[in-house]
């Protein structure tokens, strides 16, 4: 029996559930991970990633010292040649280049990617540095690429984009809809609460998804809509609710606006009209609408299947319209709940990692907010113009609007759609800094790598999907010469200020992460009542929490919405997505598998990679038969933007004519194929729908047969979906 030297309570670094984990440390290494039974949100449960995936922290490819690119005169796509540097040398080099670019081309030509994996304290300081030192508001992060449709739609409908209800309510649900979320694989512990609601409480579950996900086994009703037809389906459900007078008249009168115009616009949206578009039988649409509307309390949960669309904003508005009409918001067991992806994607947005906002959605173009931040940041004049989004930053690199990018822990070279376009844009940049624990695809194109610490080597806070502020605690010493992100940023910001000769510093002298949080909460009314001491005592606190004696807010909107009344938005179904044709006859949808996380930077360097070591394209049996393909055959998958090679997994999970590829695998990067067409308001790309062609090929020389036969994978995945 191994005795731990110490056990440290912290927060899982993978998904937005924010499970509390105990890291058992022996000889400076994490040798076991488990979960306390008495702590929200997971109460002892962990999925396979949290329990077995944290060994990436000790992976030999961790960057241990600052690196400066030697072959800068060659194209960025050439393999980098690095030389090791001291911290002083590397930070002076970065400060020199950023200051020069700002003085030659203007500070607004400097952009930053904030990081949904880093702490709130790290992200707060990144946006402070970029906004205060350079006057640039072009700070954005991967929420743009996963939930911007949800954020924009919910802001329009109710004025708030956070998940409105808590994870703790899930187990007690009465009725709920899950749409565009393969929850069992993306948020496994949440899916366990949802399954318990069905099994223990007899809750009614409606799944709306083109793919046969595990939750369909638990569903009262499964509506299998055609990919991209969501607006028509939700409009038809609203039509039924209006037509049969099932809506909540009191709630509509007291809490909403625009209802009369909205129901007029719904007139043609009959279930039969929607059946033509969505492929869902009209009677099922009626039944789903009645089940949701007649429930005492009903919640809606969704994932990237709703938001990652050229119609992501409209999809979200359609969902919000139905919830407002039925009065299923502002009470326990109800709500509009976008399930956030990464561990701290909620916190990164809350910390000011979005172009138009300081912390907690205080707008940069709001004079009072701006003056407050100017006062807190040494009187530095701040820019009132919202900056560029991540997709606009890439375009800006091509037309000279952006000259330098500071990338904190992100990998646009795997997360951007149409990677050939992204590579072309990155090649145009004068200067790229990557601050990360590994050298990822973007890092390979950088001028400087600044090695940062992982979640296990630093202090700070994350905010999970239900707005719960939780602690991250240092459990092991930094690997090599790596330093916490917040500390690197402070050191760099001081060097930039010295070169700029500023009269008063914006303030980068913090003793520890707690001091950063103290400054952050002092300028953020929603965080005022949340301290490290209180988090330690209570485990976590849901924001908004405006005072020390405020209990926090597990569910939102009991009295009113941030925009006052909830607003109904008239919608017109249509599609701007790329459609299949004779040349590219299949629809491609992308997503995750249980064993991996996002670009795979962490999980592909963990023991989980041995279980799920390669990408596979899911192909319907009828399509496989027509193409003469069987599981394990190699295929080229082509779109108008590029081609990848991977093996086939024949399965009925996706409907005929639709294929699915997970996006974790750099050697078969799904985003080489996806389209960079974006939602006009949210600027989120159309990841869930593009047209592809498939042709059989032979095994590439550089891709060995993997140890786990593909035919075993389906069964293994089903077993692993059980949460331990
Ligand atoms: Fe970590 Fe999410 Fe799994 Fe919980 S459900 S252990 S937060 S990956």
PDB file of C-alpha atoms in Angstrom, residues 13-14 23 29-33 48-62 437-438 454-457 476 479 595 601-611:
ATOM      1  CA  UNK A  13      -8.710  20.321 -15.574  1.00  0.00           C
ATOM      2  CA  UNK A  14     -10.858  18.851 -18.338  1.00  0.00           C
ATOM      3  CA  UNK A  23      -4.685  14.560  -6.058  1.00  0.00           C
ATOM      4  CA  UNK A  29       4.099  13.009  -8.642  1.00  0.00           C
ATOM      5  CA  UNK A  30       0.343  12.488  -8.938  1.00  0.00           C
ATOM      6  CA  UNK A  31      -0.066   8.776  -8.371  1.00  0.00           C
ATOM      7  CA  UNK A  32      -3.805   8.546  -7.737  1.00  0.00           C
ATOM      8  CA  UNK A  33      -6.890  10.690  -8.284  1.00  0.00           C
ATOM      9  CA  UNK A  48     -12.343   8.400 -17.035  1.00  0.00           C
ATOM     10  CA  UNK A  49     -10.579  11.672 -17.887  1.00  0.00           C
ATOM     11  CA  UNK A  50     -10.602  13.066 -14.376  1.00  0.00           C
ATOM     12  CA  UNK A  51      -9.621   9.767 -12.810  1.00  0.00           C
ATOM     13  CA  UNK A  52      -7.003   8.506 -15.245  1.00  0.00           C
ATOM     14  CA  UNK A  53      -6.127  11.404 -17.569  1.00  0.00           C
ATOM     15  CA  UNK A  54      -4.018  13.744 -15.433  1.00  0.00           C
ATOM     16  CA  UNK A  55      -0.716  11.961 -16.113  1.00  0.00           C
ATOM     17  CA  UNK A  56      -0.164  14.406 -18.996  1.00  0.00           C
ATOM     18  CA  UNK A  57       1.220  16.718 -16.306  1.00  0.00           C
ATOM     19  CA  UNK A  58       4.393  14.585 -16.115  1.00  0.00           C
ATOM     20  CA  UNK A  59       4.720  13.925 -19.860  1.00  0.00           C
ATOM     21  CA  UNK A  60       8.339  14.160 -21.087  1.00  0.00           C
ATOM     22  CA  UNK A  61       7.380  16.641 -23.815  1.00  0.00           C
ATOM     23  CA  UNK A  62       6.513  19.367 -21.257  1.00  0.00           C
ATOM     24  CA  UNK A 437       2.805  23.631 -21.135  1.00  0.00           C
ATOM     25  CA  UNK A 438       3.462  21.842 -24.464  1.00  0.00           C
ATOM     26  CA  UNK A 454      -0.210  22.983 -15.409  1.00  0.00           C
ATOM     27  CA  UNK A 455      -3.290  23.096 -13.168  1.00  0.00           C
ATOM     28  CA  UNK A 456      -1.489  20.873 -10.646  1.00  0.00           C
ATOM     29  CA  UNK A 457       1.407  23.307 -10.183  1.00  0.00           C
ATOM     30  CA  UNK A 476       3.353  19.627  -7.070  1.00  0.00           C
ATOM     31  CA  UNK A 479       8.137  21.134 -13.942  1.00  0.00           C
ATOM     32  CA  UNK A 595     -11.506   9.570 -23.823  1.00  0.00           C
ATOM     33  CA  UNK A 601      -3.020  18.493 -26.218  1.00  0.00           C
ATOM     34  CA  UNK A 602      -3.521  16.948 -22.785  1.00  0.00           C
ATOM     35  CA  UNK A 603      -5.354  13.633 -23.285  1.00  0.00           C
ATOM     36  CA  UNK A 604      -3.189  12.498 -26.170  1.00  0.00           C
ATOM     37  CA  UNK A 605      -0.255  12.789 -23.791  1.00  0.00           C
ATOM     38  CA  UNK A 606      -2.061  10.770 -21.129  1.00  0.00           C
ATOM     39  CA  UNK A 607      -2.613   7.056 -20.656  1.00  0.00           C
ATOM     40  CA  UNK A 608      -6.053   7.506 -22.248  1.00  0.00           C
ATOM     41  CA  UNK A 609      -4.421   7.701 -25.669  1.00  0.00           C
ATOM     42  CA  UNK A 610      -3.598   4.013 -25.472  1.00  0.00           C
ATOM     43  CA  UNK A 611      -7.323   3.278 -25.224  1.00  0.00           C
TER      44      UNK A 611
END
